[in-house]
CSV table of C-alpha atoms in Angstrom, one decimal:
chain,number,residue,atom,x,y,z
K,248,MET,CA,127.8,124.3,74.0
K,249,GLU,CA,129.3,120.9,73.4
K,250,ASN,CA,132.7,122.1,74.7
K,251,ILE,CA,131.0,123.4,77.9
K,252,LEU,CA,129.4,120.0,78.5
K,253,LYS,CA,132.6,118.1,77.8
K,254,ASN,CA,134.4,120.3,80.3
K,255,GLU,CA,131.6,119.9,82.9
K,256,ASN,CA,131.6,116.2,82.4
K,257,GLN,CA,135.3,116.0,82.9
K,258,LEU,CA,135.0,118.1,86.0
K,259,LEU,CA,132.3,115.8,87.3
K,260,THR,CA,134.4,112.8,86.6
K,261,ASN,CA,137.6,114.2,88.3
K,262,LYS,CA,136.1,115.6,91.4
K,263,SER,CA,133.3,113.3,92.2
K,264,ASN,CA,133.8,110.4,94.6
K,265,LYS,CA,132.7,107.6,92.3
K,266,ILE,CA,132.4,105.0,95.0
K,267,LEU,CA,130.2,107.2,97.2
K,268,VAL,CA,128.1,108.2,94.2
K,269,MET,CA,127.6,104.7,93.0
K,270,VAL,CA,126.8,103.4,96.4
K,271,GLY,CA,124.1,106.2,96.7
K,272,LEU,CA,122.7,105.4,93.3
K,273,VAL,CA,122.6,101.6,94.0
K,274,ILE,CA,120.8,102.3,97.3
K,275,GLY,CA,118.4,104.6,95.4
K,276,LEU,CA,117.7,101.9,92.8
K,277,ILE,CA,117.2,99.3,95.6
K,278,PHE,CA,115.0,101.9,97.3
K,279,SER,CA,112.8,102.2,94.2
K,280,GLU,CA,112.7,98.5,93.5
K,281,LEU,CA,112.0,97.6,97.1
K,282,ASP,CA,108.9,99.8,97.0
K,283,GLU,CA,107.7,98.0,94.0
K,284,THR,CA,108.2,94.5,95.3
K,285,VAL,CA,106.8,95.3,98.7
K,286,VAL,CA,103.7,97.0,97.3
K,287,ASN,CA,103.1,94.2,94.8
K,288,THR,CA,103.1,91.7,97.6
K,289,ALA,CA,100.6,93.7,99.7
K,290,MET,CA,98.3,94.8,96.9
K,291,PRO,CA,95.6,92.1,97.4
K,292,THR,CA,95.4,93.0,101.1
K,293,ILE,CA,95.2,96.8,100.3
K,294,ILE,CA,92.6,96.2,97.6
K,295,ARG,CA,90.4,94.2,100.0
K,296,ASP,CA,90.7,97.0,102.6
K,297,LEU,CA,90.2,100.0,100.4
K,298,GLY,CA,88.5,98.8,97.1
K,299,GLY,CA,87.7,96.1,94.6
K,300,LEU,CA,89.9,94.2,92.2
K,301,SER,CA,89.4,96.9,89.6
K,302,MET,CA,91.2,99.3,91.8
K,303,TYR,CA,94.4,97.6,90.7
K,304,GLY,CA,94.1,99.9,87.8
K,305,TRP,CA,93.9,103.0,90.0
K,306,VAL,CA,96.7,102.2,92.4
K,307,ALA,CA,99.2,101.3,89.7
K,308,GLY,CA,97.8,103.6,87.0
K,309,VAL,CA,98.1,106.9,89.1
K,310,TYR,CA,101.7,106.0,89.9
K,311,MET,CA,102.5,105.3,86.3
K,312,LEU,CA,100.6,108.3,85.0
K,313,ALA,CA,102.7,110.6,87.2
K,314,LEU,CA,105.9,108.8,86.3
K,315,SER,CA,105.2,109.0,82.6
K,316,ALA,CA,104.1,112.6,82.6
K,317,PHE,CA,107.1,114.0,84.5
K,318,MET,CA,109.9,111.7,83.4
K,319,PRO,CA,110.8,113.8,80.2
K,320,ILE,CA,110.3,117.1,82.1
K,321,LEU,CA,112.7,116.1,84.9
K,322,GLY,CA,115.1,114.6,82.4
K,323,LYS,CA,115.2,118.0,80.5
K,324,LEU,CA,115.5,120.0,83.8
K,325,ALA,CA,118.5,117.8,84.7
K,326,ASP,CA,120.2,118.7,81.4
K,327,LEU,CA,119.5,122.4,82.1
K,328,VAL,CA,120.1,122.9,85.8
K,329,GLY,CA,122.2,119.9,86.8
K,330,ARG,CA,121.7,116.2,87.6
K,331,LYS,CA,122.3,116.5,91.3
K,332,LYS,CA,119.6,119.1,92.1
K,333,ILE,CA,116.9,117.3,90.1
K,334,TYR,CA,117.9,113.8,91.5
K,335,LEU,CA,117.7,115.1,95.1
K,336,ALA,CA,114.4,116.9,94.4
K,337,SER,CA,113.0,113.7,92.9
K,338,MET,CA,114.1,111.7,96.0
K,339,ALA,CA,112.4,114.2,98.2
K,340,PHE,CA,109.1,113.8,96.2
K,341,PHE,CA,109.4,110.0,96.5
K,342,ILE,CA,109.9,110.1,100.2
K,343,GLY,CA,107.1,112.6,100.6
K,344,GLY,CA,104.8,110.4,98.6
K,345,SER,CA,105.7,107.4,100.7
K,346,ILE,CA,104.8,109.3,103.9
K,347,VAL,CA,101.4,110.2,102.4
K,348,CYS,CA,100.8,106.6,101.4
K,349,GLY,CA,101.8,105.3,104.8
K,350,LEU,CA,99.4,107.6,106.5
K,351,SER,CA,96.5,106.8,104.1
K,352,GLN,CA,93.2,105.9,105.6
K,353,SER,CA,91.3,106.1,102.3
K,354,MET,CA,91.8,105.2,98.7
K,355,THR,CA,91.8,108.9,97.8
K,356,MET,CA,94.7,109.6,100.1
K,357,LEU,CA,96.6,106.5,98.9
K,358,LEU,CA,96.1,107.6,95.3
K,359,ILE,CA,97.5,111.1,96.1
K,360,GLY,CA,100.5,109.6,97.7
K,361,ARG,CA,101.1,107.2,94.8
K,362,GLY,CA,100.9,110.1,92.4
K,363,ILE,CA,103.6,112.0,94.4
K,364,GLN,CA,105.7,108.9,94.5
K,365,GLY,CA,105.3,108.5,90.7
K,366,LEU,CA,106.5,112.1,90.2
K,367,GLY,CA,109.7,111.4,92.2
K,368,ALA,CA,110.2,108.1,90.4
K,369,GLY,CA,110.0,109.9,87.1
K,370,GLY,CA,113.4,111.5,88.0
K,371,LEU,CA,115.1,108.8,90.0
K,372,MET,CA,115.1,106.1,87.4
K,373,PRO,CA,116.5,107.9,84.3
K,374,LEU,CA,118.8,110.1,86.3
K,375,ALA,CA,120.5,107.2,88.0
K,376,MET,CA,121.5,105.9,84.6
K,377,THR,CA,122.5,109.4,83.4
K,378,ILE,CA,124.7,110.1,86.4
K,379,SER,CA,126.4,106.7,86.2
K,380,SER,CA,127.0,107.2,82.5
K,381,ASP,CA,128.7,110.6,83.2
K,382,LEU,CA,131.2,108.8,85.5
K,383,PHE,CA,132.3,105.9,83.3
K,384,PRO,CA,133.1,105.3,79.6
K,385,VAL,CA,130.9,102.9,77.7
K,386,GLU,CA,133.2,99.8,78.2
K,387,GLN,CA,133.2,100.3,82.0
K,388,ARG,CA,129.4,101.1,82.0
K,389,ALA,CA,128.7,97.6,80.6
K,390,LYS,CA,130.8,96.1,83.4
K,391,VAL,CA,129.1,98.3,86.0
K,392,GLN,CA,125.7,97.2,84.7
K,393,GLY,CA,126.8,93.5,85.0
K,394,PHE,CA,128.0,94.2,88.5
K,395,MET,CA,124.8,95.9,89.6
K,396,GLY,CA,122.8,92.9,88.5
K,397,PRO,CA,123.5,90.7,91.5
K,398,ILE,CA,123.1,93.7,93.9
K,399,MET,CA,119.5,94.0,92.7
K,400,PHE,CA,118.8,90.6,94.3
K,401,ILE,CA,118.6,92.5,97.6
K,402,PRO,CA,115.2,94.2,97.1
K,403,MET,CA,113.9,91.1,95.3
K,404,LEU,CA,114.7,89.0,98.3
K,405,LEU,CA,113.7,91.5,101.0
K,406,GLY,CA,110.6,92.9,99.2
K,407,PRO,CA,108.3,89.9,99.5
K,408,LEU,CA,109.5,89.0,103.0
K,409,MET,CA,109.0,92.6,104.2
K,410,GLY,CA,105.6,92.9,102.4
K,411,GLY,CA,104.4,89.6,103.8
K,412,PHE,CA,105.6,90.4,107.3
K,413,PHE,CA,104.0,93.8,107.5
K,414,VAL,CA,100.7,92.5,106.0
K,415,ASP,CA,100.6,89.5,108.3
K,416,GLN,CA,102.1,90.9,111.5
K,417,VAL,CA,101.7,94.7,111.5
K,418,SER,CA,99.8,96.7,108.9
K,419,TRP,CA,100.2,97.3,105.2
K,420,HIS,CA,100.7,101.0,106.0
K,421,TRP,CA,104.3,100.2,107.1
K,422,ILE,CA,105.3,99.0,103.6
K,423,PHE,CA,105.6,102.6,102.6
K,424,PHE,CA,107.3,103.9,105.7
K,425,VAL,CA,110.3,101.6,105.1
K,426,ASN,CA,111.2,103.7,102.1
K,427,ILE,CA,112.0,106.7,104.2
K,428,PRO,CA,115.4,105.8,105.9
K,429,VAL,CA,116.7,104.1,102.8
K,430,GLY,CA,115.8,107.1,100.6
K,431,VAL,CA,117.4,109.6,103.0
K,432,LEU,CA,120.6,107.5,103.1
K,433,ALA,CA,120.8,107.4,99.3
K,434,ALA,CA,120.2,111.1,99.1
K,435,VAL,CA,123.0,112.0,101.6
K,436,LEU,CA,125.5,109.8,100.0
K,437,LEU,CA,124.9,111.2,96.5
K,438,ALA,CA,124.8,114.8,97.8
K,439,CYS,CA,128.2,114.3,99.5
K,440,GLY,CA,129.8,112.4,96.6
K,441,LEU,CA,128.6,114.1,93.4
K,442,LYS,CA,130.4,117.2,92.4
K,443,GLU,CA,129.1,119.0,89.3
K,444,GLY,CA,130.7,121.8,87.3
K,445,ASN,CA,129.8,125.4,88.0
K,446,GLU,CA,129.3,126.3,84.3
K,447,LYS,CA,126.5,128.8,84.0
K,448,LYS,CA,123.8,127.8,81.5
K,449,LYS,CA,120.8,129.8,80.6
K,450,VAL,CA,117.7,127.8,81.8
K,451,ILE,CA,115.0,127.8,79.2
K,452,ILE,CA,112.0,125.6,80.1
K,453,ASP,CA,109.4,124.7,77.6
K,454,TRP,CA,106.4,125.1,80.0
K,455,ALA,CA,103.9,125.1,77.1
K,456,GLY,CA,105.3,121.8,75.9
K,457,ALA,CA,105.4,120.4,79.4
K,458,THR,CA,101.8,121.3,80.1
K,459,LEU,CA,100.6,119.9,76.8
K,460,LEU,CA,102.5,116.7,77.3
K,461,VAL,CA,101.1,116.1,80.8
K,462,SER,CA,97.6,116.9,79.7
K,463,ALA,CA,97.8,114.6,76.6
K,464,ILE,CA,99.2,111.7,78.7
K,465,ILE,CA,96.5,112.1,81.4
K,466,SER,CA,93.7,112.4,78.8
K,467,LEU,CA,94.8,109.2,76.9
K,468,LEU,CA,95.9,107.0,79.8
K,469,ILE,CA,93.1,107.7,82.3
K,470,THR,CA,90.4,106.3,80.0
K,471,PRO,CA,91.0,102.5,80.7
K,472,VAL,CA,90.9,103.2,84.4
K,473,LEU,CA,87.7,105.2,84.2
K,474,ILE,CA,86.0,102.5,82.1
K,475,GLU,CA,86.4,99.9,84.8
K,476,ASN,CA,86.0,102.0,87.9
K,477,GLU,CA,83.3,104.5,86.8
K,478,GLY,CA,81.1,102.4,84.7
K,479,TYR,CA,81.9,104.0,81.3
K,480,THR,CA,82.3,102.0,78.1
K,481,TRP,CA,84.7,102.6,75.2
K,482,SER,CA,81.7,104.0,73.2
K,483,SER,CA,80.7,106.4,75.9
K,484,PRO,CA,80.7,110.1,74.7
K,485,PHE,CA,82.9,111.1,77.6
K,486,ILE,CA,85.5,108.5,76.9
K,487,ILE,CA,85.5,109.3,73.2
K,488,SER,CA,85.8,113.0,74.0
K,489,LEU,CA,88.8,112.2,76.3
K,490,LEU,CA,90.6,110.2,73.6
K,491,CYS,CA,90.0,112.9,71.0
K,492,LEU,CA,91.2,115.5,73.4
K,493,GLY,CA,94.3,113.5,74.1
K,494,VAL,CA,95.1,113.1,70.4
K,495,MET,CA,94.5,116.8,69.7
K,496,LEU,CA,96.7,117.8,72.6
K,497,LEU,CA,99.4,115.4,71.3
K,498,GLY,CA,99.2,117.0,67.9
K,499,VAL,CA,99.6,120.5,69.3
K,500,PHE,CA,102.5,119.3,71.5
K,501,ILE,CA,104.4,118.0,68.5
K,502,TRP,CA,103.8,121.3,66.7
K,503,VAL,CA,105.0,123.3,69.7
K,504,GLU,CA,108.1,121.1,70.1
K,505,SER,CA,109.0,121.7,66.5
K,506,LYS,CA,109.1,125.5,67.2
K,507,VAL,CA,110.7,126.1,70.6
K,508,LYS,CA,114.4,126.5,71.2
K,509,GLU,CA,114.7,124.0,74.2
K,510,PRO,CA,111.9,121.4,73.6
K,511,ILE,CA,110.9,119.0,76.4
K,512,VAL,CA,111.2,116.1,73.9
K,513,PRO,CA,113.5,117.0,71.0
K,514,LEU,CA,111.8,115.6,67.9
K,515,HIS,CA,115.1,115.0,66.1
K,516,LEU,CA,115.7,112.2,68.6
K,517,PHE,CA,113.3,110.1,66.7
K,518,LYS,CA,115.2,110.5,63.4
K,519,ASN,CA,117.7,108.2,65.1
K,520,ARG,CA,116.6,104.6,64.2
K,521,ASN,CA,117.8,103.2,67.5
K,522,ILE,CA,115.9,105.7,69.6
K,523,LEU,CA,112.7,105.2,67.6
K,524,VAL,CA,112.9,101.4,67.6
K,525,LEU,CA,113.8,101.1,71.3
K,526,SER,CA,111.0,103.4,72.2
K,527,ILE,CA,108.5,101.1,70.3
K,528,ILE,CA,110.1,98.0,71.8
K,529,VAL,CA,109.9,99.2,75.4
K,530,PHE,CA,106.4,100.5,74.9
K,531,THR,CA,105.3,97.0,73.6
K,532,VAL,CA,107.1,95.2,76.4
K,533,GLY,CA,105.5,97.6,79.0
K,534,ILE,CA,102.1,96.7,77.8
K,535,GLY,CA,102.6,92.9,77.7
K,536,LEU,CA,104.8,92.4,80.7
K,537,MET,CA,103.5,94.9,83.2
K,538,GLY,CA,100.0,94.5,82.1
K,539,SER,CA,99.8,90.7,82.5
K,540,PHE,CA,102.0,90.3,85.6
K,541,SER,CA,100.7,93.2,87.7
K,542,SER,CA,97.8,91.0,89.0
K,543,PHE,CA,99.9,87.8,89.4
K,544,PRO,CA,99.9,88.1,93.3
K,545,TYR,CA,96.1,87.9,93.0
K,546,PHE,CA,96.4,84.6,91.1
K,547,ALA,CA,99.1,83.2,93.4
K,548,GLN,CA,97.0,83.9,96.6
K,549,ASN,CA,93.6,82.9,95.3
K,550,VAL,CA,94.3,80.1,92.8
K,551,LEU,CA,97.5,78.6,94.2
K,552,GLY,CA,96.6,79.3,97.8
K,553,LEU,CA,99.8,81.0,98.8
K,554,THR,CA,100.4,83.6,101.5
K,555,PRO,CA,101.3,87.2,100.6
K,556,THR,CA,104.9,86.4,101.3
K,557,GLU,CA,105.0,83.3,99.3
K,558,ALA,CA,103.1,85.0,96.4
K,559,GLY,CA,105.7,87.7,96.4
K,560,TYR,CA,108.6,85.3,96.1
K,561,LEU,CA,107.0,83.3,93.3
K,562,THR,CA,107.9,86.1,90.8
K,563,LEU,CA,111.5,86.1,92.0
K,564,PRO,CA,112.6,83.4,89.5
K,565,MET,CA,111.8,85.8,86.6
K,566,MET,CA,114.1,88.4,88.1
K,567,VAL,CA,116.8,85.7,88.6
K,568,GLY,CA,116.6,84.8,84.9
K,569,ALA,CA,116.6,88.5,83.9
K,570,ILE,CA,119.7,89.3,86.1
K,571,LEU,CA,121.6,86.3,84.7
K,572,SER,CA,120.7,87.4,81.2
K,573,ALA,CA,121.6,91.0,81.9
K,574,MET,CA,125.0,90.0,83.2
K,575,VAL,CA,125.7,88.0,80.1
K,576,SER,CA,124.3,90.7,77.7
K,577,GLY,CA,126.3,93.4,79.5
K,578,TYR,CA,129.5,91.5,78.6
K,579,LEU,CA,128.4,90.7,75.0
K,580,ILE,CA,126.9,94.1,74.1
K,581,THR,CA,130.3,95.6,73.3
K,582,LYS,CA,131.4,92.5,71.4
K,583,VAL,CA,128.4,91.4,69.2
K,584,ARG,CA,125.8,93.3,67.3
K,585,TYR,CA,123.0,94.3,69.6
K,586,ARG,CA,120.3,93.7,67.0
K,587,GLU,CA,121.1,89.9,67.1
K,588,LEU,CA,121.5,90.0,70.9
K,589,PHE,CA,118.1,91.5,71.4
K,590,GLY,CA,116.4,89.4,68.7
K,591,ILE,CA,117.7,86.0,70.0
K,592,ALA,CA,117.0,86.9,73.6
K,593,PHE,CA,113.3,87.8,72.8
K,594,ILE,CA,112.6,84.2,71.7
K,595,MET,CA,112.5,83.3,75.4
K,596,PRO,CA,109.5,85.6,76.4
K,597,ILE,CA,107.6,84.1,73.5
K,598,ILE,CA,108.1,80.6,74.9
K,599,GLY,CA,107.4,81.8,78.4
K,600,PHE,CA,104.1,83.6,77.7
K,601,TYR,CA,103.0,80.6,75.5
K,602,LEU,CA,103.5,78.4,78.6
K,603,PHE,CA,101.6,80.8,80.9
K,604,SER,CA,98.7,80.9,78.4
K,605,HIS,CA,98.4,77.1,78.7
K,606,MET,CA,98.3,76.9,82.5
K,607,SER,CA,95.7,74.7,84.0
K,608,ILE,CA,94.3,73.9,87.4
K,609,HIS,CA,96.9,71.1,87.6
K,610,THR,CA,99.9,73.3,86.8
K,611,THR,CA,102.4,73.1,89.7
K,612,ILE,CA,104.4,75.8,91.4
K,613,ILE,CA,107.6,74.2,90.1
K,614,GLN,CA,106.3,74.6,86.5
K,615,ILE,CA,105.3,78.2,87.1
K,616,ILE,CA,108.8,78.9,88.4
K,617,ILE,CA,110.3,77.4,85.2
K,618,PHE,CA,107.9,79.6,83.2
K,619,PHE,CA,109.2,82.7,85.0
K,620,VAL,CA,112.9,81.8,84.6
K,621,ILE,CA,112.4,81.3,80.8
K,622,THR,CA,110.6,84.6,80.5
K,623,GLY,CA,113.2,86.5,82.5
K,624,LEU,CA,116.1,85.1,80.5
K,625,GLY,CA,114.7,86.9,77.5
K,626,LEU,CA,113.7,90.2,79.1
K,627,GLY,CA,117.1,90.6,80.9
K,628,VAL,CA,118.7,91.9,77.8
K,629,MET,CA,116.8,95.2,78.4
K,630,PHE,CA,118.2,95.6,82.0
K,631,GLY,CA,120.6,98.4,81.0
K,632,GLY,CA,121.2,97.2,77.5
K,633,ASP,CA,118.7,99.7,76.0
K,634,ASN,CA,120.1,102.5,78.2
K,635,LEU,CA,123.6,101.8,77.0
K,636,ILE,CA,122.5,101.9,73.3
K,637,VAL,CA,120.6,105.2,74.0
K,638,GLN,CA,123.6,106.8,75.7
K,639,GLU,CA,125.9,106.1,72.7
K,640,SER,CA,123.3,107.0,70.1
K,641,VAL,CA,122.9,110.7,71.0
K,642,GLU,CA,125.1,113.7,71.7
K,643,LYS,CA,126.1,114.5,75.3
K,644,GLU,CA,123.8,117.5,75.6
K,645,HIS,CA,120.8,115.3,74.8
K,646,LYS,CA,121.8,112.3,76.9
K,647,GLY,CA,119.5,113.2,79.9
K,648,ILE,CA,116.4,113.8,77.9
K,649,ALA,CA,117.1,110.7,75.7
K,650,LEU,CA,117.4,108.5,78.7
K,651,ALA,CA,114.1,109.9,80.0
K,652,THR,CA,112.3,109.8,76.7
K,653,VAL,CA,112.8,106.1,75.9
K,654,PRO,CA,111.7,104.9,79.4
K,655,LEU,CA,108.7,107.3,79.0
K,656,PHE,CA,107.3,105.0,76.3
K,657,GLN,CA,107.8,102.0,78.6
K,658,SER,CA,106.0,103.8,81.4
K,659,ILE,CA,103.1,104.7,79.0
K,660,GLY,CA,103.0,101.1,77.8
K,661,ALA,CA,103.0,99.8,81.4
K,662,THR,CA,100.2,102.2,82.3
K,663,ILE,CA,98.1,101.1,79.4
K,664,GLY,CA,98.9,97.5,80.1
K,665,VAL,CA,98.1,97.6,83.8
K,666,SER,CA,94.8,99.4,83.1
K,667,ILE,CA,93.7,97.3,80.1
K,668,PHE,CA,94.8,93.9,81.5
K,669,GLY,CA,93.3,94.8,84.9
K,670,THR,CA,90.0,95.7,83.3
K,671,MET,CA,90.1,92.5,81.1
K,672,LEU,CA,90.8,90.3,84.1
K,673,SER,CA,88.1,91.8,86.2
K,674,SER,CA,85.4,91.7,83.5
K,675,THR,CA,86.4,88.2,82.3
K,676,LEU,CA,86.2,86.9,85.9
K,677,THR,CA,82.9,88.5,86.6
K,678,SER,CA,81.4,87.2,83.4
K,679,LYS,CA,82.7,83.6,83.9
K,680,VAL,CA,81.8,83.4,87.6
K,681,GLY,CA,78.4,85.0,86.8
K,682,GLU,CA,77.6,82.2,84.4
K,683,LEU,CA,77.4,79.8,87.4
K,684,GLY,CA,74.1,81.6,88.3
K,685,ALA,CA,72.0,79.4,90.6
K,686,LYS,CA,75.0,77.2,91.5
K,687,LEU,CA,76.3,80.0,93.6
K,688,PRO,CA,75.1,80.7,97.1
K,689,LYS,CA,72.6,83.6,97.1
K,690,SER,CA,74.9,85.9,99.1
K,691,MET,CA,77.7,85.4,96.6
K,692,ASP,CA,75.4,85.8,93.5
K,693,GLU,CA,74.2,89.1,94.9
K,694,ASN,CA,77.7,90.4,95.5
K,695,MET,CA,79.5,89.4,92.4
K,696,ASN,CA,82.0,92.3,92.5
K,697,GLY,CA,82.9,91.4,96.1
K,698,LEU,CA,83.4,87.8,95.1
K,699,VAL,CA,85.8,88.7,92.3
K,700,ALA,CA,87.7,91.2,94.4
K,701,GLY,CA,88.0,89.0,97.5
K,702,GLY,CA,88.9,85.9,95.6
K,703,ILE,CA,87.6,82.4,96.1
K,704,PRO,CA,85.7,82.2,99.4
K,705,LYS,CA,86.1,79.4,101.9
K,706,GLY,CA,83.4,77.0,102.9
K,707,LEU,CA,82.4,76.0,99.3
K,708,SER,CA,81.6,72.4,98.3
K,709,PRO,CA,84.6,70.7,96.7
K,710,GLU,CA,82.8,70.6,93.3
K,711,LEU,CA,81.9,74.3,93.3
K,712,PHE,CA,85.4,75.3,94.6
K,713,THR,CA,87.1,73.4,91.8
K,714,LYS,CA,84.7,74.9,89.2
K,715,ILE,CA,85.4,78.5,90.4
K,716,LYS,CA,89.1,77.8,90.6
K,717,THR,CA,89.0,76.6,87.0
K,718,LEU,CA,87.3,79.7,85.9
K,719,PHE,CA,90.0,81.8,87.6
K,720,VAL,CA,92.7,79.9,85.7
K,721,GLU,CA,90.8,80.3,82.4
K,722,SER,CA,90.6,84.1,83.0
K,723,PHE,CA,94.4,84.3,83.4
K,724,GLN,CA,94.9,82.0,80.4
K,725,HIS,CA,93.0,84.6,78.4
K,726,ILE,CA,95.2,87.6,79.4
K,727,TYR,CA,98.4,85.7,78.9
K,728,MET,CA,97.5,84.7,75.4
K,729,TYR,CA,97.4,88.4,74.5
K,730,SER,CA,100.8,88.8,76.2
K,731,PHE,CA,102.1,85.9,74.0
K,732,ILE,CA,101.0,87.8,70.9
K,733,ILE,CA,102.6,91.0,72.2
K,734,ALA,CA,105.9,89.1,72.8
K,735,ILE,CA,105.9,88.0,69.2
K,736,ILE,CA,105.5,91.6,68.1
K,737,ALA,CA,108.4,92.7,70.3
K,738,PHE,CA,110.6,90.0,68.8
K,739,VAL,CA,110.0,91.2,65.3
K,740,LEU,CA,110.7,94.8,66.3
K,741,CYS,CA,114.1,93.9,67.6
K,742,TRP,CA,115.3,93.1,64.1
K,743,PHE,CA,114.8,96.8,63.1
K,744,LEU,CA,117.7,97.9,65.4
K,745,LYS,CA,121.0,98.9,63.7
K,746,LYS,CA,123.4,96.2,62.9
K,747,GLU,CA,126.2,97.6,65.0
K,748,VAL,CA,128.4,96.7,67.9
K,749,LEU,CA,128.1,99.1,70.8
K,750,THR,CA,131.1,101.6,70.9
K,751,SER,CA,131.8,104.8,72.6
K,752,LYS,CA,132.2,106.7,69.3
K,753,SER,CA,129.3,109.1,69.5
K,754,GLU,CA,130.1,110.5,66.1
K,755,GLU,CA,129.0,107.3,64.4
K,756,ASP,CA,125.8,107.4,62.5
K,757,VAL,CA,123.7,108.9,65.2
């Protein structure tokens, strides 16, 4: 089996047009990132049109649920039937989901479209890393990662501009249609450039494990969204039943995976310390980062008074810091021990989230930009660094599933984070603003959920406006304090990685 894969990999490397493939992959990554930045910019407008603030959990949660559930399945299928076929299929799903989202006239249709997009994204992200790793040895991969960093400025620069333009000048529906031509171009380039070997492999798909995994993830991760949007509480019998069902299905899934010949998630991967620790780290970061920053455009537009375009650009400094850090770490990761590299870098998010948790009504935009840069400088070490470590920690035949399994934990963490932090923000805001009671105009007091979803209304007296704005700031302070604690946990976890310098010798202690 190993010889077959080595021969196939050599064939892929010799016959593939590396430039064409890499251009297609980069466009595909830009395509995925562009969707995220554009949608984030337009989310407050979409929420006002189709639902309340709590629907942040649904729109982001459904996407992440689908991505989380199908990422390991698509990664495994790529190992079995070929990277090219699964990548192109994933791209087709993402484009199809974008069309459904663009045509949406209701929240239900939008959620269906986001679910289809998430299914496609579950294959696009890990397979881009897997295909590029097949083309280059580890030393060149680190340089490629550093080279790709500046390219990712493109969606970060265009995303907020496009999102703001479509929201202000056309319609938010068009933010999804822009994905179509870019995705088609990426698919054509990769289809023409990537040549895979013709080795015949018996395809054995663990459908029982796949079904159990999807069911367990949905049972566990849908609960925070249901709590906010359907009026349930954590002590509700239905929610408790869902959580118990999820845990039971997860237990059965682990048992099944230990018995089948081609498991969806090979359990032996977690005997590798790097895989285990990185999975826990990205899970933790997913909760703290995605959870707390997913609603930042709401803060920027309602507290800072920025337009959708300006709000989208305000998070750009974090990506600038992350890309600079990623370029440096891409150079250092083959020269210094990655445990120290990760550990030292993660001091910065601790500082950043501490500063965010102490924002006040007088905090300036310049200060917030500095907070973002500091946070990004620490998180940039994960931009490819974790993937490089994973690639060199497992055998070739498990590379695809390993590169899908670790991001799976980040996706699960992000799904939990977005749902829990969205719920926390909505409930905290409602509680704090509700305490004003008689000070609020009668129409606002009777429509508290509408007030929270729509933001600070115009026409208030200066004193009441300042009071409500302060309550908004305090609510965000509350959620960022939890992110600060999570950042400390992630920092501690980094020191459990192996004390090794990244090399291409896959035989070493894996």
